[in-house]
PDB file of C-alpha atoms in Angstrom:
ATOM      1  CA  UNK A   1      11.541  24.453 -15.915  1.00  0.00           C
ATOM      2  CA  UNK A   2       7.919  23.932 -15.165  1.00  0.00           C
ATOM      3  CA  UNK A   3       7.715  20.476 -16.850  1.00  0.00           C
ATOM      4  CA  UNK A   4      10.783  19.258 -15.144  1.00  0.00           C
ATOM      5  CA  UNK A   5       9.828  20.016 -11.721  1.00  0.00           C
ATOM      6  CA  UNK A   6       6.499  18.309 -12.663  1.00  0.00           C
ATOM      7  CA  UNK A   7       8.422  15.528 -13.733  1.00  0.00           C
ATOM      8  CA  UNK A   8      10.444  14.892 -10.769  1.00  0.00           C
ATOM      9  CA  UNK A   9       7.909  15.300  -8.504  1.00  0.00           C
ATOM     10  CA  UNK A  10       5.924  12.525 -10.804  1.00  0.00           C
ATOM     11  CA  UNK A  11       8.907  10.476 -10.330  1.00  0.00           C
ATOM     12  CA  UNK A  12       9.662  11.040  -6.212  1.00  0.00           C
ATOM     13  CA  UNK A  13       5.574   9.723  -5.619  1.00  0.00           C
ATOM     14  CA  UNK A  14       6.282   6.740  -7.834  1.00  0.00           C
ATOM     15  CA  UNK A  15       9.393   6.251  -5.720  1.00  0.00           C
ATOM     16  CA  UNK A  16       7.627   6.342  -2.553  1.00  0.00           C
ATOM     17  CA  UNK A  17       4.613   4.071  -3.569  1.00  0.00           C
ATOM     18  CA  UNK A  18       7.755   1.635  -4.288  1.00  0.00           C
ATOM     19  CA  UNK A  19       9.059   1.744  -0.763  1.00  0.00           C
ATOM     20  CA  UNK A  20       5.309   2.145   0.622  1.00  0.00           C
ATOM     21  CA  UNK A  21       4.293  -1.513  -1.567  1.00  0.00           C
ATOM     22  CA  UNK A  22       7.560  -2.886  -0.145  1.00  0.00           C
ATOM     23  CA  UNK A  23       7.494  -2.004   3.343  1.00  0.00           C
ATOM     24  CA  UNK A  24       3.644  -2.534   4.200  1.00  0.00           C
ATOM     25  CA  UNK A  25       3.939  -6.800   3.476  1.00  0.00           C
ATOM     26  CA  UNK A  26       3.303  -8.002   7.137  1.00  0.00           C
ATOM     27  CA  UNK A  27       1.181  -7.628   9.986  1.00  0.00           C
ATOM     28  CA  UNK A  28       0.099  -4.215  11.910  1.00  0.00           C
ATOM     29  CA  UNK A  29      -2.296  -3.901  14.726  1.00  0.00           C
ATOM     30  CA  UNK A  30      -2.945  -2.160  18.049  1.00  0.00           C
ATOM     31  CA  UNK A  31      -4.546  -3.524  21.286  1.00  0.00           C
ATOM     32  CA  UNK A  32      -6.049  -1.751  24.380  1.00  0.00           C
ATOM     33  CA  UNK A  33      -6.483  -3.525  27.678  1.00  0.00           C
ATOM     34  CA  UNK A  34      -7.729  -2.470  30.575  1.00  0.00           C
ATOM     35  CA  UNK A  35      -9.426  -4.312  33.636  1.00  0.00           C
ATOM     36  CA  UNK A  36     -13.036  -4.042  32.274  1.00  0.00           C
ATOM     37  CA  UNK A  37     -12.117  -4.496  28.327  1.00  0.00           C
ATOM     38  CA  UNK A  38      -9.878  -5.963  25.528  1.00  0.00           C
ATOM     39  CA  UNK A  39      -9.903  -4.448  22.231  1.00  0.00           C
ATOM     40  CA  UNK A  40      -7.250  -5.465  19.098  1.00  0.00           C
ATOM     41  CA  UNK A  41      -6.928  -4.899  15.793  1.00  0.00           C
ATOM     42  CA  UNK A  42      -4.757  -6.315  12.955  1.00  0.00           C
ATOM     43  CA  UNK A  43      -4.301  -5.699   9.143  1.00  0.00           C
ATOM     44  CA  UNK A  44      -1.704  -8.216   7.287  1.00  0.00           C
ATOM     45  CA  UNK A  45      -0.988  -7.496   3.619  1.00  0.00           C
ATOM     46  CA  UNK A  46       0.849  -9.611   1.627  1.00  0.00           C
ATOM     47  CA  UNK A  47       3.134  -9.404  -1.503  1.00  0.00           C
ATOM     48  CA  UNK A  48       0.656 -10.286  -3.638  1.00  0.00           C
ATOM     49  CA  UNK A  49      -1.250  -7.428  -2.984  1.00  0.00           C
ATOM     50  CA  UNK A  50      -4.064  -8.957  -0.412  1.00  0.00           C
ATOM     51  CA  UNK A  51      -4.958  -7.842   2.829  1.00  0.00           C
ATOM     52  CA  UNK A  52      -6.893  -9.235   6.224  1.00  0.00           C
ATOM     53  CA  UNK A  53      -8.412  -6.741   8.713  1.00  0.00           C
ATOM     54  CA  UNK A  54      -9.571  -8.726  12.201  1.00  0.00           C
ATOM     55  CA  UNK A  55     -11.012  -6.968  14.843  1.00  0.00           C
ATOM     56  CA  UNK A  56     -11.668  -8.139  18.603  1.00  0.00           C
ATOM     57  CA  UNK A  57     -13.744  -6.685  21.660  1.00  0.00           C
ATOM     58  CA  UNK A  58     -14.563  -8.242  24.678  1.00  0.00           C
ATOM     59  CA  UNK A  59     -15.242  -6.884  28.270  1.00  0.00           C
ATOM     60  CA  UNK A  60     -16.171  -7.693  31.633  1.00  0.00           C
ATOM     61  CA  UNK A  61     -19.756  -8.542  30.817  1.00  0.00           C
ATOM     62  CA  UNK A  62     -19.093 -11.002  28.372  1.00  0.00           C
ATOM     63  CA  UNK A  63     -19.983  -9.358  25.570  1.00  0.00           C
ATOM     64  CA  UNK A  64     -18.341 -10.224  22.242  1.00  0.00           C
ATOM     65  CA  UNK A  65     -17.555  -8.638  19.155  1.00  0.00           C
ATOM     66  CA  UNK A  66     -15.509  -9.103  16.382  1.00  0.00           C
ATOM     67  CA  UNK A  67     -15.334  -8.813  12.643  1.00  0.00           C
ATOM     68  CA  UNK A  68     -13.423 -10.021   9.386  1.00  0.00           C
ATOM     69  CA  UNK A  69     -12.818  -8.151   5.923  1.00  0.00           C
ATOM     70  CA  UNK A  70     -10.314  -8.983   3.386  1.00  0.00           C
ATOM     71  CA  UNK A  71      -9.470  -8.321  -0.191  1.00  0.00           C
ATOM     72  CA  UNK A  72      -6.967  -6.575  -2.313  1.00  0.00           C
ATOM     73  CA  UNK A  73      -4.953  -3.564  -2.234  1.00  0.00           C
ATOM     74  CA  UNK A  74      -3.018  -0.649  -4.384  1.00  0.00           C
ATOM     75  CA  UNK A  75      -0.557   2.396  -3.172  1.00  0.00           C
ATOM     76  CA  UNK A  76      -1.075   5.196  -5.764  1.00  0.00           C
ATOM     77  CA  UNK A  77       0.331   8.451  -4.907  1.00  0.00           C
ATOM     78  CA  UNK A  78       0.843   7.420  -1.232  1.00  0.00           C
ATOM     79  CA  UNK A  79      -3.010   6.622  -0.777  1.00  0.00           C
ATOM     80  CA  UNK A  80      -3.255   2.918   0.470  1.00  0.00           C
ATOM     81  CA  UNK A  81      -7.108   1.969  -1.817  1.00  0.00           C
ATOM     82  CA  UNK A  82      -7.943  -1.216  -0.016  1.00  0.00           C
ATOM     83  CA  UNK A  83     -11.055  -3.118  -1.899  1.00  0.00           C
ATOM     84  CA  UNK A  84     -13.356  -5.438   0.023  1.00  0.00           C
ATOM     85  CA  UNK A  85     -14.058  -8.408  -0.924  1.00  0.00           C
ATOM     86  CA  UNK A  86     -16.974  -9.193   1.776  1.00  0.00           C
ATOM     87  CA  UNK A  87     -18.725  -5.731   1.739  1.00  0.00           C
ATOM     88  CA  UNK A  88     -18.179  -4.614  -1.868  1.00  0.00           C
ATOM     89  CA  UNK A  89     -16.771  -1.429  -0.522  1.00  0.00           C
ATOM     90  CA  UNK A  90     -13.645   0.339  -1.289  1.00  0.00           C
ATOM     91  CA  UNK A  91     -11.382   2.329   1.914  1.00  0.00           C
ATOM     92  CA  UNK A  92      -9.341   4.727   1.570  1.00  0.00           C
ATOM     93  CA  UNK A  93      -6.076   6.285   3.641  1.00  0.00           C
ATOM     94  CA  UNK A  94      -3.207   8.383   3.181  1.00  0.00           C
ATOM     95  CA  UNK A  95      -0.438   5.657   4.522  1.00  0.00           C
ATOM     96  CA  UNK A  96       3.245   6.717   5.914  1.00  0.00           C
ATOM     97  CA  UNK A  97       5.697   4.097   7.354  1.00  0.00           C
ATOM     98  CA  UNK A  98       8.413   4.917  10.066  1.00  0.00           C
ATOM     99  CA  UNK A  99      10.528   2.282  11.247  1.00  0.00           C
ATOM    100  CA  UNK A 100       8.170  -0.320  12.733  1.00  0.00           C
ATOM    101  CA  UNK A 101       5.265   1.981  12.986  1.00  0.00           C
ATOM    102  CA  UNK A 102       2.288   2.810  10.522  1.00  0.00           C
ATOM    103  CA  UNK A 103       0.190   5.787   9.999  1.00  0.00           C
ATOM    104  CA  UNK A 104      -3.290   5.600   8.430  1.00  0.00           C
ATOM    105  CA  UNK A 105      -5.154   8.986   7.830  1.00  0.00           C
ATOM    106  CA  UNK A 106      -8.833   8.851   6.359  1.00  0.00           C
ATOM    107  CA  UNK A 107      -9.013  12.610   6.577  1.00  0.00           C
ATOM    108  CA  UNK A 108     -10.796  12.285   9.740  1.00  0.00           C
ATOM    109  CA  UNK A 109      -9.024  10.429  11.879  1.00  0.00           C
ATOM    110  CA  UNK A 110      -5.245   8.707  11.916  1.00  0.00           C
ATOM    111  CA  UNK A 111      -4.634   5.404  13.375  1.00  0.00           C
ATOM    112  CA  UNK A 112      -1.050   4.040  14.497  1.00  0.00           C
ATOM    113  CA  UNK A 113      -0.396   0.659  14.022  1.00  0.00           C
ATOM    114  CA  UNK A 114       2.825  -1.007  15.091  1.00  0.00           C
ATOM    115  CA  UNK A 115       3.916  -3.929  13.220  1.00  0.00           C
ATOM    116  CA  UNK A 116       3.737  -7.432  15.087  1.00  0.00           C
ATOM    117  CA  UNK A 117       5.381  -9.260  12.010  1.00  0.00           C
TER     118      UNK A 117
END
């Protein structure tokens, strides 16, 4: 009885990762605006199993910041394992999909991302 509720939970994960893989192709991000600063950020995965991460500040004083990452990614056990391939570094977050909205938890802190495409 053991075994076969090992099994099946074995089996529901590998279900999810399938809808997680499926779902995730596209763009997410988040933006905050206010009148003394703009801040965005956007990850796109494709089907292929790459990903882009672009991220944008700018405020009243001019100053400027943004950055780039990108590489490849895997779901495994409903952990989104997203390797670099500008900083040789590997992140990692627990990733649940509702609808049109994202959830990233790094067992710190969660981030909501709504999809723009």
């Amino acid at each position: 009885l053991i075994l076969l509720f090992v099994t099946m939970g074995l089996a529901s994960c590998d279900n999810d990762d399938w809808r997680l893989e499926q779902e995730i192709v596209g763009a997410w991000g988040w933006y905050y605006e206010d009148r003394e600063l703009y801040e965005e950020v956007t990850y796109s995965f494709t089907p292929d199993g790459n990903w882009v991460y672009v991220y944008m500040y700018e405020d009243i004083y001019g100053r400027y910041h943004s950055e780039v990452d990108g590489g490849y990614y895997s779901i495994n056990y409903g952990q989104l394992n997203m390797y670099s391939n500008f900083y040789n570094d590997t992140y990692r977050y627990e990733v649940d999909i509702h609808g049109n909205r994202m959830y990233l938890w790094d067992g710190e802190y969660e981030t909501e991302l709504r999809r723009i495409r």
